[in-house]
Short mmCIF file of C-alpha atoms in Angstrom, two decimals:
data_model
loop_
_atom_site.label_atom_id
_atom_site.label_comp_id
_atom_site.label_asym_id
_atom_site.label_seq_id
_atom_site.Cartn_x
_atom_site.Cartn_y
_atom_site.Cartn_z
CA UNK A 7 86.00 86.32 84.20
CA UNK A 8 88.29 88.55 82.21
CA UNK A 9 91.19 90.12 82.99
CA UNK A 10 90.20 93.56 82.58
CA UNK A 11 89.25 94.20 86.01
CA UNK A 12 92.73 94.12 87.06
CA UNK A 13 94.51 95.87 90.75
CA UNK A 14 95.56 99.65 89.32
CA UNK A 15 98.93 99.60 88.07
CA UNK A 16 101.98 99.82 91.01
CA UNK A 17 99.27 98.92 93.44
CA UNK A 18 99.68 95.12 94.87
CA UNK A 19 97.30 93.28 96.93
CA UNK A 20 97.89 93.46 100.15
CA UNK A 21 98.40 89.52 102.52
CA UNK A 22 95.55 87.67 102.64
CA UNK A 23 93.65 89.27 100.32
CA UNK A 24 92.04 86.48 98.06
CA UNK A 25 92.40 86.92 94.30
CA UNK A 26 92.49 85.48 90.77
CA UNK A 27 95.63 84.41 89.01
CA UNK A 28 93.79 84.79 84.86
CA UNK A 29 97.01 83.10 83.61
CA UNK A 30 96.49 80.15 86.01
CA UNK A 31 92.68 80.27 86.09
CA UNK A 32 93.17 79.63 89.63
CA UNK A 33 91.95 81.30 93.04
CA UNK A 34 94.27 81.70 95.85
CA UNK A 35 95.73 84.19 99.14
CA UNK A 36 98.05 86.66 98.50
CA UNK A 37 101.42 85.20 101.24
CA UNK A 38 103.50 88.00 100.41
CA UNK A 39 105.60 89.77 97.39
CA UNK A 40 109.08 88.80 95.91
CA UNK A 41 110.77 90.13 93.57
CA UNK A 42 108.13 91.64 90.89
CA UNK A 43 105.89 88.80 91.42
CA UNK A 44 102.91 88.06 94.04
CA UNK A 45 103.24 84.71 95.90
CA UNK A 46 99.78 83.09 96.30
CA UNK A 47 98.64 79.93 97.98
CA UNK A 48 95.25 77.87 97.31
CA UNK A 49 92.81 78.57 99.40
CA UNK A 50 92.54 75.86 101.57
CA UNK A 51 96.51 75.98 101.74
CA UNK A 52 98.66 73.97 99.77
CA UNK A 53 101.96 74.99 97.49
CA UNK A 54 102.69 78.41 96.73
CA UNK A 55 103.19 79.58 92.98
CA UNK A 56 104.41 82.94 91.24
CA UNK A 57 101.93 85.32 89.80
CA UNK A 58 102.59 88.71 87.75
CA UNK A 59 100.47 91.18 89.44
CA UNK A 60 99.18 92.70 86.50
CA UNK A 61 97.04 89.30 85.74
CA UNK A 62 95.63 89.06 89.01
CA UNK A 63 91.63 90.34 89.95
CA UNK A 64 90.06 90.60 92.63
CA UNK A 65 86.85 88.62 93.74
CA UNK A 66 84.00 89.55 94.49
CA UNK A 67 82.21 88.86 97.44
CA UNK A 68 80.17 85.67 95.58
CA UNK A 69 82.95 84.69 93.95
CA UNK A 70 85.19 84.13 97.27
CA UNK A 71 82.08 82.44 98.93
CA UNK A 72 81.84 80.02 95.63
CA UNK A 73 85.15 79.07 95.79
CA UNK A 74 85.20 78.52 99.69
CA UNK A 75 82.32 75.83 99.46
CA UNK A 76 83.77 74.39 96.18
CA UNK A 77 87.02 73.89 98.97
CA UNK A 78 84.95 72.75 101.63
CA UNK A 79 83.33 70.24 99.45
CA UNK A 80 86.54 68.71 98.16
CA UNK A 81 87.84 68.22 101.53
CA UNK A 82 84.44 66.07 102.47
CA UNK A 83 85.06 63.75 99.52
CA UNK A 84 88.71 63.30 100.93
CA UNK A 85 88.85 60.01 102.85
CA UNK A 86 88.89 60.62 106.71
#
């Protein structure tokens, strides 16, 4: 996915909303706002990073569901 489908500019994503870092290539939450940047956290949890707002998208409804069973299915290859 491309970055073109960006949030409108001076509008953040609000907690918990689940969303795509395109510098990162990676999925995460939205935990909160510091500063000018937008603290996210995996999915399944895990460390937080930075991201600029302006290079994060939203997912779709398909893509959230993909990325919750690709999470689900790493955590059942994790030794019990």
């Amino acid at each position: 996915m491309t970055d073109d489908v960006n949030f409108d500019v001076g509008r953040l994503p609000g907690v918990g909303a689940a969303v795509r870092d395109t510098v990162r290539d990676r999925i995460g939450r939205v935990m909160g706002c510091v500063g000018p940047y937008v603290q996210l956290r995996p999915l399944a949890g895990g460390r937080e990073w930075d991201a600029d707002p302006l290079h994060l998208c939203p997912l779709t409804p398909s893509e959230l569901l993909s990325a919750l069973v690709a999470e689900a299915n790493a955590r059942s290859r994790q030794p019990g």
